[in-house]
């Protein structure tokens, strides 16, 4: 057993490379922008320790750091990370004196369990249902067009031109404990998006017809500010639990059909019949599948939060439900005001609970939570209603505890009207909601101070609050020219202002949006759409052929309205037919070839930056991009040697080593460095392996650069030479060695120079090696079982000297060990129901000795809910059993082994692995039976952890661990693999929190992968990875540079061509089924 605090005895389950970028950082410098650097800390032993820093980037608020952090992922730990961003103000190494820009805390598994809710989401795997849904949508659109519901122009607008699937991401609910994620299924760019927007416009006039519907908090304040609450009455608010994923779609469709049939204004705004609208709506609502980290999922119930039409459907269903609730209640509420699923009511105190029960009995799919007034106050939306002594109501502004008074910073890259709008909105809210004049003035002073802290000058606040003089309109209304249109553009300072004037001169109204908003950054966890699946792509295809005249420099440039993949297929198709397309004629000429690049996306976790007091650091956010370095299954095993390398040393020979670089776009990423071979011009380096993802991003044609250096002790290593190749080229070395001349570019001008040696790839082979993460992320469950020693040697539980004594102020050693291990393992079991067993006690009702009794005394269902459930069952069992003996643990090992054996015999992949935690106070008395049970269990998918509690001599127990020699059964049969880890708890009494679990669980990942590897069982198709996809963007400076000439170009376009749009080619009427 390694000493406390020593590194784990096994390799990490995986290495993860983290890359950091930030946006909208606070500006701490007066004459320039901040000069940021990022520091990463890891939480170990109750303290934060620095584990690395990025490089220092000058003069930017949107840095993308090139230097990554590498983190070892351990199954046995909850790994906390903290990223801190500073503005460098001096040349010292310490960051304490520099300006602090914000921090973000997270864990490596922050988003892991979001999709484990199998009651809400069903995993489809790699099967893409887009084509099926597209056929259904196109069929409905065709039927509607044939029936005259829409014309061809509308059909063309609604026709799905792409096959991009909806994306899943989570928005942090920062006002709730532990910051849970609100799941969003975004349909932007998907096949139903245009139809959903069309339906939203058609159905939106139906919303708000109820007298109970409110549109904002100002309307709510106006409705109740003159009302009263009597002594026998109380205020109560209701909220629906997960409205979007709970709303019954079929019921909602029936309600909407009935509302449309009753709507006399429908023919004035739509040519569709109610039935046609509902048929199209059903297709859009049924399309609740989405893509997450390369896998497809289906939302089982409700409507997708993220579809434009879903809020309207939910609103209409809530209107129906509230009418039903009020009309059927024995004692209806005295008032009822609803905003979507948030409701404010006044009830008689005697009938309040009756109405709450009635509300939750109306629809089994919809469940309401309630909040009653506390201390005569009740928050609702952003208002706080206070009941005064005379029963009248006083309204004020309500801010959630997480509110930080951080508004759009005045120095941010946003249009001025956006910033003035912030001032107007905040002050207007105070005027329209607050009823007491003194409260209103106090609130306004608070707002002005908060805006001042956000950089707003006095003139901006005064300008926004100054009354506007009435505008004089001298134009004749009869001759007034209407705007020809409206356009929304990204805001680029010094570019947008002249662009607005140019558009205005042509009768086009413009509005601007910021280039990077906090919302855009928070939705970054969405899977990135591969470029080949996008539409509207301008692409460049160079010819890579060689003719008699030399390298061909011609290329083809195109733009597509369909997906890029479809367009490429169209490019290839005419090559086998007669075609006049210039590209095909060129390709078919001798010596010309065209290749298409592959695009690889990363995974990113994005969060807002916080200041040290917990407030938001302005609009700043930080994104951590993760790439699993040793989790993917393919590893490339390489062996290199060299001969006749240049000698760079005077008194000895060179000490050569190799560095391998992956050449990404405009950058080089080192992926491996060999060992140094001392004093040798013909070195042979040790065989090594590199993860395929790390080596070439699985792009076999990606350029790889090999550099050879002569190592020097002072760090000034001498460059010998280099060569370039690709994985595809190296793969030809499977059968025979491959030689590469080692070239020093500085020497190539010499006539006599040939090379600086020859480097030979002796062998290359690809080996599939699955990691622990591969198995657990693919759905392998870690089934946790506990066995507790109830022998008399523990002492009378009623005495303070007993190991089982229950101290009301602190857990005993049994409970500490149980909690330490259980809290780690429980995250890998989806249902978190754990069998808990006891041994060595007399149990009721007959008080016979048992060595495998359930702690809850239910042999049919020995499961406890979570770790806390095990603790409660343990404490309850202590009060009912009689501690006895002997200390036999073989029965419990055999008990768990029966389940593991059934799993093994069932087959079907890596689905269940069993971990048994045994807690005992002394040396076991059935050593022979235990050794036999362990040897048999070593053939099964299970691991055993034994923790010795108390001060007994556990020397004989360590033989079970197998660390000092191979464990054998009494028959002489050795264990197939090491599955036991033993540790005395006393070694961890003064150790940091988490040290026990770190040591006893450190070998489980190796044991799990070792079993499945020996059985040749691969992981199931992978589940969602812990990190999500990125939302990186170019700095504003680059935008200004590349867009500087845009106003001139737009002006020239309008002056030269006028306003006539160029004709576009419509899509086909019906593409037919995909082949």
PDB file of N, CA and C in Angstrom, residues 799-863:
ATOM      1  N   UNK A 799     -22.251   1.977  23.944  1.00  0.00           N
ATOM      2  CA  UNK A 799     -21.098   2.542  24.632  1.00  0.00           C
ATOM      3  C   UNK A 799     -20.277   3.403  23.651  1.00  0.00           C
ATOM      4  N   UNK A 800     -19.724   4.476  24.164  1.00  0.00           N
ATOM      5  CA  UNK A 800     -18.962   5.398  23.306  1.00  0.00           C
ATOM      6  C   UNK A 800     -17.687   4.763  22.770  1.00  0.00           C
ATOM      7  N   UNK A 801     -17.230   3.676  23.399  1.00  0.00           N
ATOM      8  CA  UNK A 801     -16.005   3.019  22.931  1.00  0.00           C
ATOM      9  C   UNK A 801     -16.269   2.073  21.767  1.00  0.00           C
ATOM     10  N   UNK A 802     -17.525   1.828  21.461  1.00  0.00           N
ATOM     11  CA  UNK A 802     -17.874   0.899  20.390  1.00  0.00           C
ATOM     12  C   UNK A 802     -17.609   1.526  19.017  1.00  0.00           C
ATOM     13  N   UNK A 803     -17.148   0.686  18.091  1.00  0.00           N
ATOM     14  CA  UNK A 803     -16.961   1.162  16.711  1.00  0.00           C
ATOM     15  C   UNK A 803     -18.292   1.452  16.046  1.00  0.00           C
ATOM     16  N   UNK A 804     -19.376   0.913  16.606  1.00  0.00           N
ATOM     17  CA  UNK A 804     -20.713   1.129  16.059  1.00  0.00           C
ATOM     18  C   UNK A 804     -21.470   2.220  16.814  1.00  0.00           C
ATOM     19  N   UNK A 805     -20.815   2.906  17.740  1.00  0.00           N
ATOM     20  CA  UNK A 805     -21.507   3.945  18.509  1.00  0.00           C
ATOM     21  C   UNK A 805     -21.966   5.075  17.577  1.00  0.00           C
ATOM     22  N   UNK A 806     -23.246   5.464  17.698  1.00  0.00           N
ATOM     23  CA  UNK A 806     -23.812   6.523  16.860  1.00  0.00           C
ATOM     24  C   UNK A 806     -23.713   7.843  17.618  1.00  0.00           C
ATOM     25  N   UNK A 807     -22.741   8.653  17.226  1.00  0.00           N
ATOM     26  CA  UNK A 807     -22.576   9.981  17.804  1.00  0.00           C
ATOM     27  C   UNK A 807     -23.473  10.951  17.034  1.00  0.00           C
ATOM     28  N   UNK A 808     -24.374  11.652  17.715  1.00  0.00           N
ATOM     29  CA  UNK A 808     -25.276  12.549  16.977  1.00  0.00           C
ATOM     30  C   UNK A 808     -24.553  13.707  16.289  1.00  0.00           C
ATOM     31  N   UNK A 809     -23.280  13.923  16.650  1.00  0.00           N
ATOM     32  CA  UNK A 809     -22.567  15.078  16.092  1.00  0.00           C
ATOM     33  C   UNK A 809     -21.504  14.701  15.069  1.00  0.00           C
ATOM     34  N   UNK A 810     -21.183  13.413  14.955  1.00  0.00           N
ATOM     35  CA  UNK A 810     -20.139  13.016  14.002  1.00  0.00           C
ATOM     36  C   UNK A 810     -20.335  11.557  13.621  1.00  0.00           C
ATOM     37  N   UNK A 811     -20.098  11.201  12.368  1.00  0.00           N
ATOM     38  CA  UNK A 811     -20.254   9.807  11.952  1.00  0.00           C
ATOM     39  C   UNK A 811     -19.132   8.935  12.500  1.00  0.00           C
ATOM     40  N   UNK A 812     -19.438   7.643  12.724  1.00  0.00           N
ATOM     41  CA  UNK A 812     -18.393   6.726  13.158  1.00  0.00           C
ATOM     42  C   UNK A 812     -17.578   6.272  11.950  1.00  0.00           C
ATOM     43  N   UNK A 813     -16.576   5.396  12.194  1.00  0.00           N
ATOM     44  CA  UNK A 813     -15.672   4.999  11.118  1.00  0.00           C
ATOM     45  C   UNK A 813     -16.387   4.205  10.035  1.00  0.00           C
ATOM     46  N   UNK A 814     -17.344   3.397  10.425  1.00  0.00           N
ATOM     47  CA  UNK A 814     -18.105   2.645   9.427  1.00  0.00           C
ATOM     48  C   UNK A 814     -18.819   3.612   8.469  1.00  0.00           C
ATOM     49  N   UNK A 815     -19.461   4.603   9.047  1.00  0.00           N
ATOM     50  CA  UNK A 815     -20.219   5.554   8.233  1.00  0.00           C
ATOM     51  C   UNK A 815     -19.284   6.410   7.375  1.00  0.00           C
ATOM     52  N   UNK A 816     -18.135   6.790   7.935  1.00  0.00           N
ATOM     53  CA  UNK A 816     -17.190   7.588   7.163  1.00  0.00           C
ATOM     54  C   UNK A 816     -16.686   6.826   5.936  1.00  0.00           C
ATOM     55  N   UNK A 817     -16.324   5.563   6.147  1.00  0.00           N
ATOM     56  CA  UNK A 817     -15.833   4.759   5.024  1.00  0.00           C
ATOM     57  C   UNK A 817     -16.927   4.533   3.996  1.00  0.00           C
ATOM     58  N   UNK A 818     -18.129   4.261   4.473  1.00  0.00           N
ATOM     59  CA  UNK A 818     -19.260   4.028   3.579  1.00  0.00           C
ATOM     60  C   UNK A 818     -19.543   5.268   2.722  1.00  0.00           C
ATOM     61  N   UNK A 819     -19.573   6.437   3.346  1.00  0.00           N
ATOM     62  CA  UNK A 819     -19.879   7.669   2.628  1.00  0.00           C
ATOM     63  C   UNK A 819     -18.762   8.019   1.647  1.00  0.00           C
ATOM     64  N   UNK A 820     -17.509   7.844   2.081  1.00  0.00           N
ATOM     65  CA  UNK A 820     -16.376   8.219   1.227  1.00  0.00           C
ATOM     66  C   UNK A 820     -16.376   7.437  -0.075  1.00  0.00           C
ATOM     67  N   UNK A 821     -16.603   6.130   0.013  1.00  0.00           N
ATOM     68  CA  UNK A 821     -16.590   5.303  -1.197  1.00  0.00           C
ATOM     69  C   UNK A 821     -17.913   5.420  -1.955  1.00  0.00           C
ATOM     70  N   UNK A 822     -19.008   5.405  -1.229  1.00  0.00           N
ATOM     71  CA  UNK A 822     -20.323   5.408  -1.873  1.00  0.00           C
ATOM     72  C   UNK A 822     -20.605   6.664  -2.659  1.00  0.00           C
ATOM     73  N   UNK A 823     -20.163   7.832  -2.174  1.00  0.00           N
ATOM     74  CA  UNK A 823     -20.464   9.073  -2.886  1.00  0.00           C
ATOM     75  C   UNK A 823     -19.762   9.141  -4.230  1.00  0.00           C
ATOM     76  N   UNK A 824     -18.650   8.439  -4.384  1.00  0.00           N
ATOM     77  CA  UNK A 824     -17.988   8.396  -5.693  1.00  0.00           C
ATOM     78  C   UNK A 824     -18.675   7.399  -6.605  1.00  0.00           C
ATOM     79  N   UNK A 825     -18.944   6.209  -6.095  1.00  0.00           N
ATOM     80  CA  UNK A 825     -19.476   5.133  -6.930  1.00  0.00           C
ATOM     81  C   UNK A 825     -20.912   5.414  -7.363  1.00  0.00           C
ATOM     82  N   UNK A 826     -21.697   6.113  -6.539  1.00  0.00           N
ATOM     83  CA  UNK A 826     -23.119   6.276  -6.843  1.00  0.00           C
ATOM     84  C   UNK A 826     -23.361   7.044  -8.135  1.00  0.00           C
ATOM     85  N   UNK A 827     -22.412   7.865  -8.553  1.00  0.00           N
ATOM     86  CA  UNK A 827     -22.597   8.617  -9.781  1.00  0.00           C
ATOM     87  C   UNK A 827     -22.526   7.745 -11.028  1.00  0.00           C
ATOM     88  N   UNK A 828     -22.111   6.504 -10.863  1.00  0.00           N
ATOM     89  CA  UNK A 828     -21.991   5.608 -12.018  1.00  0.00           C
ATOM     90  C   UNK A 828     -23.099   4.554 -12.032  1.00  0.00           C
ATOM     91  N   UNK A 829     -24.120   4.755 -11.203  1.00  0.00           N
ATOM     92  CA  UNK A 829     -25.277   3.868 -11.172  1.00  0.00           C
ATOM     93  C   UNK A 829     -26.507   4.733 -11.413  1.00  0.00           C
ATOM     94  N   UNK A 830     -27.241   4.464 -12.505  1.00  0.00           N
ATOM     95  CA  UNK A 830     -28.311   5.376 -12.912  1.00  0.00           C
ATOM     96  C   UNK A 830     -29.459   5.417 -11.909  1.00  0.00           C
ATOM     97  N   UNK A 831     -29.846   4.270 -11.302  1.00  0.00           N
ATOM     98  CA  UNK A 831     -30.983   4.293 -10.384  1.00  0.00           C
ATOM     99  C   UNK A 831     -30.582   4.596  -8.948  1.00  0.00           C
ATOM    100  N   UNK A 832     -29.291   4.511  -8.635  1.00  0.00           N
ATOM    101  CA  UNK A 832     -28.769   4.824  -7.299  1.00  0.00           C
ATOM    102  C   UNK A 832     -29.505   4.046  -6.201  1.00  0.00           C
ATOM    103  N   UNK A 833     -29.811   2.785  -6.511  1.00  0.00           N
ATOM    104  CA  UNK A 833     -30.389   1.869  -5.529  1.00  0.00           C
ATOM    105  C   UNK A 833     -29.357   0.795  -5.235  1.00  0.00           C
ATOM    106  N   UNK A 834     -28.934   0.678  -3.958  1.00  0.00           N
ATOM    107  CA  UNK A 834     -27.803  -0.172  -3.610  1.00  0.00           C
ATOM    108  C   UNK A 834     -28.219  -1.230  -2.577  1.00  0.00           C
ATOM    109  N   UNK A 835     -27.876  -2.513  -2.831  1.00  0.00           N
ATOM    110  CA  UNK A 835     -28.097  -3.524  -1.792  1.00  0.00           C
ATOM    111  C   UNK A 835     -27.138  -3.289  -0.629  1.00  0.00           C
ATOM    112  N   UNK A 836     -27.642  -3.405   0.567  1.00  0.00           N
ATOM    113  CA  UNK A 836     -26.815  -3.245   1.773  1.00  0.00           C
ATOM    114  C   UNK A 836     -27.043  -4.468   2.658  1.00  0.00           C
ATOM    115  N   UNK A 837     -25.953  -5.179   2.981  1.00  0.00           N
ATOM    116  CA  UNK A 837     -26.031  -6.434   3.719  1.00  0.00           C
ATOM    117  C   UNK A 837     -25.206  -6.352   4.997  1.00  0.00           C
ATOM    118  N   UNK A 838     -25.549  -7.228   5.953  1.00  0.00           N
ATOM    119  CA  UNK A 838     -24.784  -7.327   7.182  1.00  0.00           C
ATOM    120  C   UNK A 838     -24.359  -8.767   7.420  1.00  0.00           C
ATOM    121  N   UNK A 839     -23.352  -8.949   8.285  1.00  0.00           N
ATOM    122  CA  UNK A 839     -22.911 -10.309   8.620  1.00  0.00           C
ATOM    123  C   UNK A 839     -22.447 -10.329  10.076  1.00  0.00           C
ATOM    124  N   UNK A 840     -22.554 -11.540  10.686  1.00  0.00           N
ATOM    125  CA  UNK A 840     -22.047 -11.741  12.046  1.00  0.00           C
ATOM    126  C   UNK A 840     -22.979 -11.316  13.135  1.00  0.00           C
ATOM    127  N   UNK A 841     -24.299 -11.284  12.897  1.00  0.00           N
ATOM    128  CA  UNK A 841     -25.239 -10.835  13.935  1.00  0.00           C
ATOM    129  C   UNK A 841     -26.405 -11.814  14.043  1.00  0.00           C
ATOM    130  N   UNK A 842     -27.046 -11.782  15.204  1.00  0.00           N
ATOM    131  CA  UNK A 842     -28.312 -12.465  15.377  1.00  0.00           C
ATOM    132  C   UNK A 842     -29.415 -11.482  14.968  1.00  0.00           C
ATOM    133  N   UNK A 843     -30.297 -11.954  14.072  1.00  0.00           N
ATOM    134  CA  UNK A 843     -31.286 -11.030  13.518  1.00  0.00           C
ATOM    135  C   UNK A 843     -32.689 -11.462  13.896  1.00  0.00           C
ATOM    136  N   UNK A 844     -33.602 -10.493  14.024  1.00  0.00           N
ATOM    137  CA  UNK A 844     -34.990 -10.832  14.351  1.00  0.00           C
ATOM    138  C   UNK A 844     -35.658 -11.514  13.156  1.00  0.00           C
ATOM    139  N   UNK A 845     -36.729 -12.285  13.363  1.00  0.00           N
ATOM    140  CA  UNK A 845     -37.434 -12.413  14.658  1.00  0.00           C
ATOM    141  C   UNK A 845     -36.910 -13.547  15.534  1.00  0.00           C
ATOM    142  N   UNK A 846     -36.186 -14.544  14.915  1.00  0.00           N
ATOM    143  CA  UNK A 846     -35.747 -15.728  15.665  1.00  0.00           C
ATOM    144  C   UNK A 846     -34.360 -15.563  16.249  1.00  0.00           C
ATOM    145  N   UNK A 847     -33.668 -14.480  15.862  1.00  0.00           N
ATOM    146  CA  UNK A 847     -32.333 -14.160  16.353  1.00  0.00           C
ATOM    147  C   UNK A 847     -31.354 -15.311  16.134  1.00  0.00           C
ATOM    148  N   UNK A 848     -31.411 -15.849  14.899  1.00  0.00           N
ATOM    149  CA  UNK A 848     -30.411 -16.798  14.442  1.00  0.00           C
ATOM    150  C   UNK A 848     -29.255 -16.040  13.813  1.00  0.00           C
ATOM    151  N   UNK A 849     -28.027 -16.560  13.893  1.00  0.00           N
ATOM    152  CA  UNK A 849     -26.862 -15.892  13.321  1.00  0.00           C
ATOM    153  C   UNK A 849     -26.965 -15.914  11.797  1.00  0.00           C
ATOM    154  N   UNK A 850     -26.701 -14.775  11.189  1.00  0.00           N
ATOM    155  CA  UNK A 850     -26.740 -14.674   9.725  1.00  0.00           C
ATOM    156  C   UNK A 850     -25.490 -13.938   9.244  1.00  0.00           C
ATOM    157  N   UNK A 851     -24.992 -14.359   8.081  1.00  0.00           N
ATOM    158  CA  UNK A 851     -23.803 -13.733   7.496  1.00  0.00           C
ATOM    159  C   UNK A 851     -24.097 -13.087   6.131  1.00  0.00           C
ATOM    160  N   UNK A 852     -25.386 -12.918   5.811  1.00  0.00           N
ATOM    161  CA  UNK A 852     -25.752 -12.140   4.620  1.00  0.00           C
ATOM    162  C   UNK A 852     -27.213 -11.693   4.718  1.00  0.00           C
ATOM    163  N   UNK A 853     -27.507 -10.873   5.734  1.00  0.00           N
ATOM    164  CA  UNK A 853     -28.880 -10.401   5.910  1.00  0.00           C
ATOM    165  C   UNK A 853     -28.991  -8.951   5.397  1.00  0.00           C
ATOM    166  N   UNK A 854     -30.121  -8.591   4.788  1.00  0.00           N
ATOM    167  CA  UNK A 854     -30.311  -7.213   4.318  1.00  0.00           C
ATOM    168  C   UNK A 854     -30.474  -6.246   5.485  1.00  0.00           C
ATOM    169  N   UNK A 855     -29.857  -5.113   5.394  1.00  0.00           N
ATOM    170  CA  UNK A 855     -29.933  -4.146   6.492  1.00  0.00           C
ATOM    171  C   UNK A 855     -31.342  -3.618   6.693  1.00  0.00           C
ATOM    172  N   UNK A 856     -32.163  -3.642   5.640  1.00  0.00           N
ATOM    173  CA  UNK A 856     -33.549  -3.201   5.812  1.00  0.00           C
ATOM    174  C   UNK A 856     -34.484  -4.367   6.143  1.00  0.00           C
ATOM    175  N   UNK A 857     -33.901  -5.586   6.310  1.00  0.00           N
ATOM    176  CA  UNK A 857     -34.634  -6.798   6.682  1.00  0.00           C
ATOM    177  C   UNK A 857     -35.703  -7.174   5.655  1.00  0.00           C
ATOM    178  N   UNK A 858     -35.512  -6.765   4.420  1.00  0.00           N
ATOM    179  CA  UNK A 858     -36.422  -7.114   3.328  1.00  0.00           C
ATOM    180  C   UNK A 858     -35.635  -7.926   2.311  1.00  0.00           C
ATOM    181  N   UNK A 859     -35.705  -9.238   2.413  1.00  0.00           N
ATOM    182  CA  UNK A 859     -34.894 -10.088   1.542  1.00  0.00           C
ATOM    183  C   UNK A 859     -35.334 -10.008   0.084  1.00  0.00           C
ATOM    184  N   UNK A 860     -36.594  -9.624  -0.166  1.00  0.00           N
ATOM    185  CA  UNK A 860     -37.064  -9.492  -1.538  1.00  0.00           C
ATOM    186  C   UNK A 860     -36.607  -8.192  -2.174  1.00  0.00           C
ATOM    187  N   UNK A 861     -36.337  -7.195  -1.363  1.00  0.00           N
ATOM    188  CA  UNK A 861     -35.921  -5.888  -1.884  1.00  0.00           C
ATOM    189  C   UNK A 861     -34.904  -5.270  -0.932  1.00  0.00           C
ATOM    190  N   UNK A 862     -33.634  -5.724  -0.997  1.00  0.00           N
ATOM    191  CA  UNK A 862     -32.621  -5.234  -0.051  1.00  0.00           C
ATOM    192  C   UNK A 862     -32.021  -3.888  -0.437  1.00  0.00           C
ATOM    193  N   UNK A 863     -32.632  -3.195  -1.415  1.00  0.00           N
ATOM    194  CA  UNK A 863     -32.027  -1.986  -1.957  1.00  0.00           C
ATOM    195  C   UNK A 863     -32.315  -0.776  -1.080  1.00  0.00           C
TER     196      UNK A 863
END
